[in-house]
PDB file of C-alpha atoms in Angstrom:
ATOM      1  CA  MET A1283     134.938 170.408 130.336  1.00  0.00           C
ATOM      2  CA  LYS A1284     131.252 170.158 129.449  1.00  0.00           C
ATOM      3  CA  ARG A1285     129.057 167.307 130.508  1.00  0.00           C
ATOM      4  CA  VAL A1286     127.753 164.807 127.983  1.00  0.00           C
ATOM      5  CA  VAL A1287     124.363 163.224 128.454  1.00  0.00           C
ATOM      6  CA  ILE A1288     123.135 160.209 126.519  1.00  0.00           C
ATOM      7  CA  THR A1289     119.390 160.644 126.344  1.00  0.00           C
ATOM      8  CA  GLY A1290     118.319 158.111 123.744  1.00  0.00           C
ATOM      9  CA  ILE A1291     119.480 154.972 122.001  1.00  0.00           C
ATOM     10  CA  GLY A1292     118.776 153.694 118.521  1.00  0.00           C
ATOM     11  CA  PRO A1293     119.895 150.121 118.037  1.00  0.00           C
ATOM     12  CA  VAL A1294     119.751 148.794 114.484  1.00  0.00           C
ATOM     13  CA  THR A1295     120.889 145.219 114.935  1.00  0.00           C
ATOM     14  CA  ALA A1296     120.141 141.638 114.006  1.00  0.00           C
ATOM     15  CA  LEU A1297     118.379 141.384 117.374  1.00  0.00           C
ATOM     16  CA  GLY A1298     116.055 144.318 116.787  1.00  0.00           C
ATOM     17  CA  LYS A1299     115.699 147.629 115.049  1.00  0.00           C
ATOM     18  CA  ASP A1300     114.389 149.503 118.064  1.00  0.00           C
ATOM     19  CA  LYS A1301     115.106 149.624 121.784  1.00  0.00           C
ATOM     20  CA  ASP A1302     112.242 147.393 122.906  1.00  0.00           C
ATOM     21  CA  SER A1303     112.796 144.530 120.450  1.00  0.00           C
ATOM     22  CA  PHE A1304     116.571 144.713 120.916  1.00  0.00           C
ATOM     23  CA  PHE A1305     116.418 144.449 124.715  1.00  0.00           C
ATOM     24  CA  ALA A1306     113.684 141.782 124.576  1.00  0.00           C
ATOM     25  CA  SER A1307     115.888 139.672 122.300  1.00  0.00           C
ATOM     26  CA  LEU A1308     118.886 140.158 124.588  1.00  0.00           C
ATOM     27  CA  LEU A1309     116.924 139.188 127.687  1.00  0.00           C
ATOM     28  CA  ALA A1310     115.488 136.146 125.902  1.00  0.00           C
ATOM     29  CA  GLY A1311     119.020 135.011 125.044  1.00  0.00           C
ATOM     30  CA  LYS A1312     118.403 135.138 121.302  1.00  0.00           C
ATOM     31  CA  SER A1313     121.289 135.039 118.876  1.00  0.00           C
ATOM     32  CA  GLY A1314     121.553 137.411 115.949  1.00  0.00           C
ATOM     33  CA  ILE A1315     123.737 134.966 114.023  1.00  0.00           C
ATOM     34  CA  ASN A1316     122.186 133.207 111.030  1.00  0.00           C
ATOM     35  CA  LYS A1317     123.167 131.641 107.722  1.00  0.00           C
ATOM     36  CA  ILE A1318     124.062 134.276 105.150  1.00  0.00           C
ATOM     37  CA  GLU A1319     121.294 134.547 102.563  1.00  0.00           C
ATOM     38  CA  SER A1320     122.207 137.753 100.729  1.00  0.00           C
ATOM     39  CA  PHE A1321     124.758 136.054  98.439  1.00  0.00           C
ATOM     40  CA  ASP A1322     126.096 132.595  97.603  1.00  0.00           C
ATOM     41  CA  VAL A1323     128.404 131.466 100.399  1.00  0.00           C
ATOM     42  CA  SER A1324     128.889 127.872  99.284  1.00  0.00           C
ATOM     43  CA  ARG A1325     132.579 128.381  98.496  1.00  0.00           C
ATOM     44  CA  TYR A1326     133.377 129.974 101.856  1.00  0.00           C
ATOM     45  CA  SER A1327     134.225 128.150 105.068  1.00  0.00           C
ATOM     46  CA  CYS A1328     132.270 130.693 107.116  1.00  0.00           C
ATOM     47  CA  GLN A1329     128.625 130.859 106.103  1.00  0.00           C
ATOM     48  CA  ILE A1330     127.145 132.718 109.046  1.00  0.00           C
ATOM     49  CA  ALA A1331     126.906 136.366 110.015  1.00  0.00           C
ATOM     50  CA  SER A1332     124.875 138.787 112.053  1.00  0.00           C
ATOM     51  CA  THR A1333     122.676 140.417 109.426  1.00  0.00           C
ATOM     52  CA  ILE A1334     119.830 142.873 109.799  1.00  0.00           C
ATOM     53  CA  LYS A1335     116.721 141.453 108.161  1.00  0.00           C
ATOM     54  CA  ASP A1336     113.647 143.273 106.881  1.00  0.00           C
ATOM     55  CA  PHE A1337     115.305 146.683 106.969  1.00  0.00           C
ATOM     56  CA  ASP A1338     113.566 149.287 104.819  1.00  0.00           C
ATOM     57  CA  PRO A1339     115.508 152.562 104.726  1.00  0.00           C
ATOM     58  CA  VAL A1340     112.420 154.437 103.522  1.00  0.00           C
ATOM     59  CA  ASN A1341     111.063 154.085 107.072  1.00  0.00           C
ATOM     60  CA  TYR A1342     113.837 156.482 108.137  1.00  0.00           C
ATOM     61  CA  MET A1343     114.599 158.684 105.096  1.00  0.00           C
ATOM     62  CA  ASP A1344     113.270 159.484 101.659  1.00  0.00           C
ATOM     63  CA  GLN A1345     113.863 157.106  98.762  1.00  0.00           C
ATOM     64  CA  LYS A1346     116.262 159.456  96.966  1.00  0.00           C
ATOM     65  CA  ALA A1347     118.541 159.756  99.996  1.00  0.00           C
ATOM     66  CA  ALA A1348     118.410 155.996 100.584  1.00  0.00           C
ATOM     67  CA  LYS A1349     119.500 155.245  97.014  1.00  0.00           C
ATOM     68  CA  ARG A1350     122.565 157.451  97.433  1.00  0.00           C
ATOM     69  CA  MET A1351     123.769 155.700 100.592  1.00  0.00           C
ATOM     70  CA  ASP A1352     125.501 152.462 101.304  1.00  0.00           C
ATOM     71  CA  LYS A1353     123.654 150.163 103.691  1.00  0.00           C
ATOM     72  CA  PHE A1354     125.914 151.001 106.635  1.00  0.00           C
ATOM     73  CA  SER A1355     125.061 154.701 106.202  1.00  0.00           C
ATOM     74  CA  GLN A1356     121.364 153.854 106.057  1.00  0.00           C
ATOM     75  CA  TYR A1357     121.758 151.974 109.340  1.00  0.00           C
ATOM     76  CA  ALA A1358     123.509 154.984 110.902  1.00  0.00           C
ATOM     77  CA  ILE A1359     120.715 157.352 109.831  1.00  0.00           C
ATOM     78  CA  ALA A1360     118.096 154.920 111.138  1.00  0.00           C
ATOM     79  CA  ALA A1361     119.926 154.582 114.466  1.00  0.00           C
ATOM     80  CA  ALA A1362     120.281 158.354 114.851  1.00  0.00           C
ATOM     81  CA  LYS A1363     116.634 158.982 114.012  1.00  0.00           C
ATOM     82  CA  THR A1364     115.513 156.261 116.424  1.00  0.00           C
ATOM     83  CA  ALA A1365     117.761 157.632 119.197  1.00  0.00           C
ATOM     84  CA  ILE A1366     116.380 161.145 118.702  1.00  0.00           C
ATOM     85  CA  GLU A1367     112.832 159.788 118.930  1.00  0.00           C
ATOM     86  CA  ASP A1368     113.747 157.676 121.978  1.00  0.00           C
ATOM     87  CA  ALA A1369     115.091 160.792 123.692  1.00  0.00           C
ATOM     88  CA  SER A1370     111.967 162.780 122.764  1.00  0.00           C
ATOM     89  CA  LEU A1371     114.428 165.352 121.514  1.00  0.00           C
ATOM     90  CA  GLU A1372     113.268 168.265 119.437  1.00  0.00           C
ATOM     91  CA  ILE A1373     116.127 169.820 117.513  1.00  0.00           C
ATOM     92  CA  ASN A1374     115.529 173.510 116.883  1.00  0.00           C
ATOM     93  CA  GLU A1375     117.443 176.760 116.347  1.00  0.00           C
ATOM     94  CA  ASP A1376     118.158 177.101 120.065  1.00  0.00           C
ATOM     95  CA  ASN A1377     119.825 173.712 120.545  1.00  0.00           C
ATOM     96  CA  GLN A1378     120.968 172.619 117.088  1.00  0.00           C
ATOM     97  CA  TYR A1379     124.635 173.251 117.889  1.00  0.00           C
ATOM     98  CA  GLN A1380     124.458 171.446 121.230  1.00  0.00           C
ATOM     99  CA  VAL A1381     123.334 168.127 119.756  1.00  0.00           C
ATOM    100  CA  GLY A1382     125.682 165.590 118.223  1.00  0.00           C
ATOM    101  CA  VAL A1383     125.986 162.039 117.042  1.00  0.00           C
ATOM    102  CA  ILE A1384     129.085 159.885 116.978  1.00  0.00           C
ATOM    103  CA  VAL A1385     129.237 157.158 114.343  1.00  0.00           C
ATOM    104  CA  GLY A1386     132.080 154.699 114.082  1.00  0.00           C
ATOM    105  CA  SER A1387     132.763 152.229 111.312  1.00  0.00           C
ATOM    106  CA  GLY A1388     135.733 149.959 110.950  1.00  0.00           C
ATOM    107  CA  ILE A1389     135.147 149.499 107.241  1.00  0.00           C
ATOM    108  CA  GLY A1390     131.853 150.702 105.892  1.00  0.00           C
ATOM    109  CA  GLY A1391     130.721 151.255 102.355  1.00  0.00           C
ATOM    110  CA  LEU A1392     132.049 148.050 100.832  1.00  0.00           C
ATOM    111  CA  LEU A1393     128.907 147.504  98.744  1.00  0.00           C
ATOM    112  CA  THR A1394     129.352 150.899  97.115  1.00  0.00           C
ATOM    113  CA  LEU A1395     133.067 150.295  96.637  1.00  0.00           C
ATOM    114  CA  GLU A1396     132.482 146.919  94.977  1.00  0.00           C
ATOM    115  CA  ASN A1397     129.636 148.132  92.757  1.00  0.00           C
ATOM    116  CA  GLN A1398     131.499 151.226  91.626  1.00  0.00           C
ATOM    117  CA  HIS A1399     134.640 149.210  90.929  1.00  0.00           C
ATOM    118  CA  LYS A1400     132.552 147.120  88.515  1.00  0.00           C
ATOM    119  CA  VAL A1401     131.251 150.330  86.902  1.00  0.00           C
ATOM    120  CA  LEU A1402     134.809 151.627  86.579  1.00  0.00           C
ATOM    121  CA  LEU A1403     135.960 148.451  84.831  1.00  0.00           C
ATOM    122  CA  SER A1404     132.944 148.128  82.542  1.00  0.00           C
ATOM    123  CA  LYS A1405     132.057 151.752  81.717  1.00  0.00           C
ATOM    124  CA  GLY A1406     135.110 153.824  82.590  1.00  0.00           C
ATOM    125  CA  PRO A1407     135.982 156.472  85.190  1.00  0.00           C
ATOM    126  CA  SER A1408     133.500 159.062  83.921  1.00  0.00           C
ATOM    127  CA  ARG A1409     130.607 156.817  84.960  1.00  0.00           C
ATOM    128  CA  ILE A1410     131.502 156.136  88.599  1.00  0.00           C
ATOM    129  CA  SER A1411     129.407 157.682  91.332  1.00  0.00           C
ATOM    130  CA  PRO A1412     130.634 160.856  93.023  1.00  0.00           C
ATOM    131  CA  PHE A1413     129.685 159.112  96.277  1.00  0.00           C
ATOM    132  CA  LEU A1414     132.394 156.487  95.788  1.00  0.00           C
ATOM    133  CA  ILE A1415     135.013 158.374  97.796  1.00  0.00           C
ATOM    134  CA  PRO A1416     133.732 159.319 101.274  1.00  0.00           C
TER     135      PRO A1416
END
């Protein structure tokens, strides 16, 4: 069995989008829970969530790639890029097959699913995005 070494972290959270701000918020006892502002929640009993504010995917990838991804995928790319930078890791031909990232999602891509379902109903199956099915 080979050893695994975690050399960098890349938190993308409501408490911070980098290691320093994330840990500072944790140590200060801050909460990442706020009122949901991204859509109307007046008809729901729960109106709070842990949301990531002021996230610009273009800080981590090009605009074209960002437009093709659901927000949870953008967060994963941002976290991976930040972790690589935190580790001061240079990926090259010699080590490219020895480097890996594990991403877990209980249910990601709901924004894409919802938006493409609307496209399906309004414009038909020929107009849905090829990125709908992961």
